[in-house]
Amino acid sequence: MESNARLRDFIQSFSHLIEHAGNDEVRILADGKNLLSALIRHDDWLPEAFAQPSVDRYQQYLLYCDPRERFSVVSFVWAPGQTTPVHDHTVWGMVGVMRGAERCEEFELDPATARLRAIGSHHLPTGGVDLVSPRIGDIHKVSNALKDSVSISIHVYGANIGALKRHVYDLHTGQKKPFISGYTSKVIPNIWDHDAE
Ligand SMILES: [Fe+2]
């Protein structure tokens, strides 16, 4: 399959899901996970420009945003050793590892102490998909699990994630600070040039 077709098919299928599932987050996460699993099964479609690591920090390339900002698709590119701060999302999200491996650490705020409490961590191998949302657990930290190579994950969120007001957390005090992630890229892939295929 031509490389643009995989991303275009995914976006068309995800748009169909969002139109029919409405605000049914359980259905979006279940069916969306299947769509994302199928997309990351083939590591042959992400254009090179959206797979470039940087020594400065992990990269977040916007691949697509729904016209009504009901969902967005982002490639995260991690150089060895790179990690996110502890952060929340405030909307549903899914992380699918397409190349390499990642480490996911989950936290929750202890209402009694207002401190962050580590509640688990796991290794996400190539092909693995992790889910987050305020309903099922929304605070985590994600890292490249590989010490000597780049990892790439494809993320889908229930909003225009780069423009969304959310939070990063101080691991020790639990204090949260406003955070808007933005995007690394100024352009998005052109998936609509059918004739080129
Ligand atoms: Fe996250």
PDB file of C-alpha atoms and ligand atoms in Angstrom:
ATOM      1  CA  MET A   1       0.000   0.000   0.000  1.00  0.00           C
ATOM      2  CA  GLU A   2       1.280   3.477  -0.859  1.00  0.00           C
ATOM      3  CA  SER A   3       2.470   5.209   2.297  1.00  0.00           C
ATOM      4  CA  ASN A   4      -0.010   8.119   2.242  1.00  0.00           C
ATOM      5  CA  ALA A   5      -2.893   5.685   1.924  1.00  0.00           C
ATOM      6  CA  ARG A   6      -2.273   4.149   5.361  1.00  0.00           C
ATOM      7  CA  LEU A   7      -2.529   7.486   7.190  1.00  0.00           C
ATOM      8  CA  ARG A   8      -5.447   8.631   5.026  1.00  0.00           C
ATOM      9  CA  ASP A   9      -7.373   5.400   5.629  1.00  0.00           C
ATOM     10  CA  PHE A  10      -6.741   5.718   9.368  1.00  0.00           C
ATOM     11  CA  ILE A  11      -7.982   9.323   9.447  1.00  0.00           C
ATOM     12  CA  GLN A  12     -11.058   8.444   7.410  1.00  0.00           C
ATOM     13  CA  SER A  13     -11.867   5.487   9.682  1.00  0.00           C
ATOM     14  CA  PHE A  14     -11.253   7.535  12.834  1.00  0.00           C
ATOM     15  CA  SER A  15     -13.460  10.360  11.519  1.00  0.00           C
ATOM     16  CA  HIS A  16     -16.223   7.807  10.910  1.00  0.00           C
ATOM     17  CA  LEU A  17     -15.800   6.501  14.477  1.00  0.00           C
ATOM     18  CA  ILE A  18     -15.976   9.988  15.997  1.00  0.00           C
ATOM     19  CA  GLU A  19     -19.078  10.849  13.974  1.00  0.00           C
ATOM     20  CA  HIS A  20     -20.892   7.715  15.115  1.00  0.00           C
ATOM     21  CA  ALA A  21     -19.616   7.372  18.694  1.00  0.00           C
ATOM     22  CA  GLY A  22     -20.302  10.987  19.707  1.00  0.00           C
ATOM     23  CA  ASN A  23     -19.202  11.377  23.325  1.00  0.00           C
ATOM     24  CA  ASP A  24     -19.109   7.627  24.017  1.00  0.00           C
ATOM     25  CA  GLU A  25     -15.516   7.517  25.282  1.00  0.00           C
ATOM     26  CA  VAL A  26     -15.612   3.774  26.036  1.00  0.00           C
ATOM     27  CA  ARG A  27     -16.439   3.027  22.406  1.00  0.00           C
ATOM     28  CA  ILE A  28     -13.916   5.572  21.060  1.00  0.00           C
ATOM     29  CA  LEU A  29     -11.097   4.057  23.139  1.00  0.00           C
ATOM     30  CA  ALA A  30     -12.035   0.455  22.296  1.00  0.00           C
ATOM     31  CA  ASP A  31     -12.586   0.898  18.558  1.00  0.00           C
ATOM     32  CA  GLY A  32      -9.904   3.599  18.252  1.00  0.00           C
ATOM     33  CA  LYS A  33      -7.343   1.296  19.840  1.00  0.00           C
ATOM     34  CA  ASN A  34      -8.055  -1.288  17.143  1.00  0.00           C
ATOM     35  CA  LEU A  35      -7.618   1.322  14.403  1.00  0.00           C
ATOM     36  CA  LEU A  36      -4.359   2.614  15.923  1.00  0.00           C
ATOM     37  CA  SER A  37      -3.031  -0.943  16.403  1.00  0.00           C
ATOM     38  CA  ALA A  38      -3.628  -1.604  12.710  1.00  0.00           C
ATOM     39  CA  LEU A  39      -1.904   1.661  11.696  1.00  0.00           C
ATOM     40  CA  ILE A  40       1.278   1.026  13.701  1.00  0.00           C
ATOM     41  CA  ARG A  41       1.531  -2.585  12.560  1.00  0.00           C
ATOM     42  CA  HIS A  42       3.287  -1.233   9.439  1.00  0.00           C
ATOM     43  CA  ASP A  43       6.260   1.076   9.929  1.00  0.00           C
ATOM     44  CA  ASP A  44       6.476   2.187   6.307  1.00  0.00           C
ATOM     45  CA  TRP A  45       4.205   5.206   5.984  1.00  0.00           C
ATOM     46  CA  LEU A  46       5.453   8.030   8.248  1.00  0.00           C
ATOM     47  CA  PRO A  47       7.197  10.642   6.052  1.00  0.00           C
ATOM     48  CA  GLU A  48      10.853  11.189   7.026  1.00  0.00           C
ATOM     49  CA  ALA A  49      10.206  14.852   7.873  1.00  0.00           C
ATOM     50  CA  PHE A  50       7.851  13.713  10.656  1.00  0.00           C
ATOM     51  CA  ALA A  51      10.241  11.071  12.021  1.00  0.00           C
ATOM     52  CA  GLN A  52      13.251  13.279  12.807  1.00  0.00           C
ATOM     53  CA  PRO A  53      14.601  13.268  16.375  1.00  0.00           C
ATOM     54  CA  SER A  54      16.287  16.264  17.984  1.00  0.00           C
ATOM     55  CA  VAL A  55      19.007  16.254  20.623  1.00  0.00           C
ATOM     56  CA  ASP A  56      17.198  19.128  22.371  1.00  0.00           C
ATOM     57  CA  ARG A  57      13.952  17.393  23.294  1.00  0.00           C
ATOM     58  CA  TYR A  58      11.360  14.876  22.099  1.00  0.00           C
ATOM     59  CA  GLN A  59       9.524  16.042  18.981  1.00  0.00           C
ATOM     60  CA  GLN A  60       5.744  16.321  18.479  1.00  0.00           C
ATOM     61  CA  TYR A  61       4.774  16.493  14.799  1.00  0.00           C
ATOM     62  CA  LEU A  62       1.131  17.160  14.028  1.00  0.00           C
ATOM     63  CA  LEU A  63      -0.028  14.702  11.352  1.00  0.00           C
ATOM     64  CA  TYR A  64      -3.711  15.667  11.259  1.00  0.00           C
ATOM     65  CA  CYS A  65      -6.306  17.683  13.164  1.00  0.00           C
ATOM     66  CA  ASP A  66     -10.030  17.161  12.695  1.00  0.00           C
ATOM     67  CA  PRO A  67     -11.651  20.345  11.276  1.00  0.00           C
ATOM     68  CA  ARG A  68     -13.853  20.569  14.389  1.00  0.00           C
ATOM     69  CA  GLU A  69     -10.880  19.733  16.660  1.00  0.00           C
ATOM     70  CA  ARG A  70     -12.630  16.578  17.896  1.00  0.00           C
ATOM     71  CA  PHE A  71      -9.366  14.623  17.506  1.00  0.00           C
ATOM     72  CA  SER A  72      -5.739  15.069  16.486  1.00  0.00           C
ATOM     73  CA  VAL A  73      -2.976  12.672  15.399  1.00  0.00           C
ATOM     74  CA  VAL A  74       0.655  13.307  16.358  1.00  0.00           C
ATOM     75  CA  SER A  75       3.992  11.499  15.832  1.00  0.00           C
ATOM     76  CA  PHE A  76       6.224  11.597  18.915  1.00  0.00           C
ATOM     77  CA  VAL A  77       9.894  11.064  18.116  1.00  0.00           C
ATOM     78  CA  TRP A  78      12.211  10.266  21.004  1.00  0.00           C
ATOM     79  CA  ALA A  79      16.006  10.321  20.955  1.00  0.00           C
ATOM     80  CA  PRO A  80      17.678   7.969  23.470  1.00  0.00           C
ATOM     81  CA  GLY A  81      17.107   9.074  27.066  1.00  0.00           C
ATOM     82  CA  GLN A  82      14.342  11.588  26.324  1.00  0.00           C
ATOM     83  CA  THR A  83      11.310  11.819  28.595  1.00  0.00           C
ATOM     84  CA  THR A  84       8.192  13.940  29.110  1.00  0.00           C
ATOM     85  CA  PRO A  85       7.479  15.826  32.309  1.00  0.00           C
ATOM     86  CA  VAL A  86       4.689  14.379  34.464  1.00  0.00           C
ATOM     87  CA  HIS A  87       1.580  15.728  32.717  1.00  0.00           C
ATOM     88  CA  ASP A  88      -2.158  15.333  32.244  1.00  0.00           C
ATOM     89  CA  HIS A  89      -4.318  15.520  29.111  1.00  0.00           C
ATOM     90  CA  THR A  90      -7.859  16.472  30.262  1.00  0.00           C
ATOM     91  CA  VAL A  91      -9.237  14.503  27.269  1.00  0.00           C
ATOM     92  CA  TRP A  92      -8.990  10.871  26.127  1.00  0.00           C
ATOM     93  CA  GLY A  93      -5.760   9.851  24.446  1.00  0.00           C
ATOM     94  CA  MET A  94      -3.963   6.826  23.034  1.00  0.00           C
ATOM     95  CA  VAL A  95      -0.261   6.111  22.559  1.00  0.00           C
ATOM     96  CA  GLY A  96       0.797   3.464  20.020  1.00  0.00           C
ATOM     97  CA  VAL A  97       4.467   2.519  19.726  1.00  0.00           C
ATOM     98  CA  MET A  98       5.446   2.042  16.073  1.00  0.00           C
ATOM     99  CA  ARG A  99       9.256   1.912  16.386  1.00  0.00           C
ATOM    100  CA  GLY A 100      11.343   1.034  19.432  1.00  0.00           C
ATOM    101  CA  ALA A 101       9.800   0.912  22.914  1.00  0.00           C
ATOM    102  CA  GLU A 102       8.570   3.270  25.633  1.00  0.00           C
ATOM    103  CA  ARG A 103       8.225   3.317  29.378  1.00  0.00           C
ATOM    104  CA  CYS A 104       4.957   4.633  30.835  1.00  0.00           C
ATOM    105  CA  GLU A 105       4.697   5.690  34.481  1.00  0.00           C
ATOM    106  CA  GLU A 106       1.264   6.494  35.944  1.00  0.00           C
ATOM    107  CA  PHE A 107       0.444   8.836  38.821  1.00  0.00           C
ATOM    108  CA  GLU A 108      -2.573  10.080  40.742  1.00  0.00           C
ATOM    109  CA  LEU A 109      -3.080  12.992  43.069  1.00  0.00           C
ATOM    110  CA  ASP A 110      -3.566  11.914  46.677  1.00  0.00           C
ATOM    111  CA  PRO A 111      -6.460  14.106  47.846  1.00  0.00           C
ATOM    112  CA  ALA A 112      -5.304  13.862  51.473  1.00  0.00           C
ATOM    113  CA  THR A 113      -1.785  15.175  50.911  1.00  0.00           C
ATOM    114  CA  ALA A 114      -2.177  16.892  47.505  1.00  0.00           C
ATOM    115  CA  ARG A 115       0.945  14.993  46.484  1.00  0.00           C
ATOM    116  CA  LEU A 116       1.464  12.825  43.433  1.00  0.00           C
ATOM    117  CA  ARG A 117       1.437   9.114  44.066  1.00  0.00           C
ATOM    118  CA  ALA A 118       3.067   6.651  41.647  1.00  0.00           C
ATOM    119  CA  ILE A 119       0.482   3.974  40.884  1.00  0.00           C
ATOM    120  CA  GLY A 120       2.270   1.877  38.283  1.00  0.00           C
ATOM    121  CA  SER A 121       4.635   1.664  35.381  1.00  0.00           C
ATOM    122  CA  HIS A 122       4.982  -0.588  32.405  1.00  0.00           C
ATOM    123  CA  HIS A 123       7.021  -1.240  29.302  1.00  0.00           C
ATOM    124  CA  LEU A 124       5.248  -0.571  26.005  1.00  0.00           C
ATOM    125  CA  PRO A 125       6.861  -2.589  23.181  1.00  0.00           C
ATOM    126  CA  THR A 126       6.538  -2.023  19.438  1.00  0.00           C
ATOM    127  CA  GLY A 127       2.863  -2.517  18.576  1.00  0.00           C
ATOM    128  CA  GLY A 128       1.633  -1.757  22.107  1.00  0.00           C
ATOM    129  CA  VAL A 129      -1.142   0.822  22.698  1.00  0.00           C
ATOM    130  CA  ASP A 130      -1.668   2.688  25.987  1.00  0.00           C
ATOM    131  CA  LEU A 131      -4.864   4.565  26.892  1.00  0.00           C
ATOM    132  CA  VAL A 132      -5.421   7.638  29.100  1.00  0.00           C
ATOM    133  CA  SER A 133      -8.357   9.843  30.101  1.00  0.00           C
ATOM    134  CA  PRO A 134      -9.626  11.650  33.183  1.00  0.00           C
ATOM    135  CA  ARG A 135     -11.987   8.662  33.693  1.00  0.00           C
ATOM    136  CA  ILE A 136      -9.383   5.871  33.623  1.00  0.00           C
ATOM    137  CA  GLY A 137      -6.239   7.738  34.730  1.00  0.00           C
ATOM    138  CA  ASP A 138      -4.847  10.857  33.122  1.00  0.00           C
ATOM    139  CA  ILE A 139      -1.482  11.698  34.739  1.00  0.00           C
ATOM    140  CA  HIS A 140       1.631  10.044  33.388  1.00  0.00           C
ATOM    141  CA  LYS A 141       5.219  10.368  32.251  1.00  0.00           C
ATOM    142  CA  VAL A 142       6.451   8.717  29.046  1.00  0.00           C
ATOM    143  CA  SER A 143      10.079   7.949  28.140  1.00  0.00           C
ATOM    144  CA  ASN A 144      12.062   6.316  25.385  1.00  0.00           C
ATOM    145  CA  ALA A 145      12.821   2.883  26.863  1.00  0.00           C
ATOM    146  CA  LEU A 146      15.792   2.386  24.528  1.00  0.00           C
ATOM    147  CA  LYS A 147      19.223   3.629  25.552  1.00  0.00           C
ATOM    148  CA  ASP A 148      20.765   3.629  22.084  1.00  0.00           C
ATOM    149  CA  SER A 149      18.064   4.201  19.478  1.00  0.00           C
ATOM    150  CA  VAL A 150      15.164   6.383  18.457  1.00  0.00           C
ATOM    151  CA  SER A 151      11.618   5.382  19.358  1.00  0.00           C
ATOM    152  CA  ILE A 152       8.512   6.668  17.574  1.00  0.00           C
ATOM    153  CA  SER A 153       4.917   6.533  18.783  1.00  0.00           C
ATOM    154  CA  ILE A 154       1.714   7.660  17.112  1.00  0.00           C
ATOM    155  CA  HIS A 155      -0.725   9.419  19.465  1.00  0.00           C
ATOM    156  CA  VAL A 156      -4.403  10.254  19.043  1.00  0.00           C
ATOM    157  CA  TYR A 157      -6.233  12.659  21.377  1.00  0.00           C
ATOM    158  CA  GLY A 158      -9.800  13.839  21.802  1.00  0.00           C
ATOM    159  CA  ALA A 159      -8.948  17.484  21.016  1.00  0.00           C
ATOM    160  CA  ASN A 160      -6.378  19.628  19.185  1.00  0.00           C
ATOM    161  CA  ILE A 161      -3.846  18.510  21.765  1.00  0.00           C
ATOM    162  CA  GLY A 162      -1.080  21.005  20.946  1.00  0.00           C
ATOM    163  CA  ALA A 163      -3.412  23.929  21.591  1.00  0.00           C
ATOM    164  CA  LEU A 164      -5.096  22.521  24.690  1.00  0.00           C
ATOM    165  CA  LYS A 165      -4.629  24.063  28.139  1.00  0.00           C
ATOM    166  CA  ARG A 166      -3.506  21.292  30.500  1.00  0.00           C
ATOM    167  CA  HIS A 167      -0.917  20.761  33.237  1.00  0.00           C
ATOM    168  CA  VAL A 168       2.547  19.572  34.148  1.00  0.00           C
ATOM    169  CA  TYR A 169       3.231  18.437  37.721  1.00  0.00           C
ATOM    170  CA  ASP A 170       6.140  18.725  40.112  1.00  0.00           C
ATOM    171  CA  LEU A 171       6.828  15.132  41.124  1.00  0.00           C
ATOM    172  CA  HIS A 172       7.762  16.032  44.693  1.00  0.00           C
ATOM    173  CA  THR A 173       5.295  18.752  45.650  1.00  0.00           C
ATOM    174  CA  GLY A 174       2.397  17.656  43.416  1.00  0.00           C
ATOM    175  CA  GLN A 175       2.054  21.293  42.411  1.00  0.00           C
ATOM    176  CA  LYS A 176       0.572  21.702  38.943  1.00  0.00           C
ATOM    177  CA  LYS A 177       1.439  24.353  36.408  1.00  0.00           C
ATOM    178  CA  PRO A 178      -0.495  25.377  33.259  1.00  0.00           C
ATOM    179  CA  PHE A 179       0.944  23.805  30.109  1.00  0.00           C
ATOM    180  CA  ILE A 180       0.263  24.063  26.366  1.00  0.00           C
ATOM    181  CA  SER A 181       2.476  21.668  24.406  1.00  0.00           C
ATOM    182  CA  GLY A 182       2.306  23.193  20.917  1.00  0.00           C
ATOM    183  CA  TYR A 183       3.773  21.300  17.965  1.00  0.00           C
ATOM    184  CA  THR A 184       7.271  20.919  16.536  1.00  0.00           C
ATOM    185  CA  SER A 185       6.065  21.144  12.928  1.00  0.00           C
ATOM    186  CA  LYS A 186       4.708  24.065  10.924  1.00  0.00           C
ATOM    187  CA  VAL A 187       3.301  21.835   8.151  1.00  0.00           C
ATOM    188  CA  ILE A 188       1.353  18.558   8.011  1.00  0.00           C
ATOM    189  CA  PRO A 189       1.671  15.631   5.557  1.00  0.00           C
ATOM    190  CA  ASN A 190      -0.235  15.981   2.285  1.00  0.00           C
ATOM    191  CA  ILE A 191      -2.289  12.793   2.298  1.00  0.00           C
ATOM    192  CA  TRP A 192      -4.762  13.989  -0.336  1.00  0.00           C
ATOM    193  CA  ASP A 193      -2.701  13.708  -3.509  1.00  0.00           C
ATOM    194  CA  HIS A 194      -4.382  10.511  -4.772  1.00  0.00           C
ATOM    195  CA  ASP A 195      -2.987  11.027  -8.257  1.00  0.00           C
ATOM    196  CA  ALA A 196       0.605  10.701  -7.000  1.00  0.00           C
ATOM    197  CA  GLU A 197      -0.252   7.142  -5.915  1.00  0.00           C
TER     198      GLU A 197
HETATM  199 FE    FE B   1       0.751  11.980  27.668  1.00  0.00          FE
END
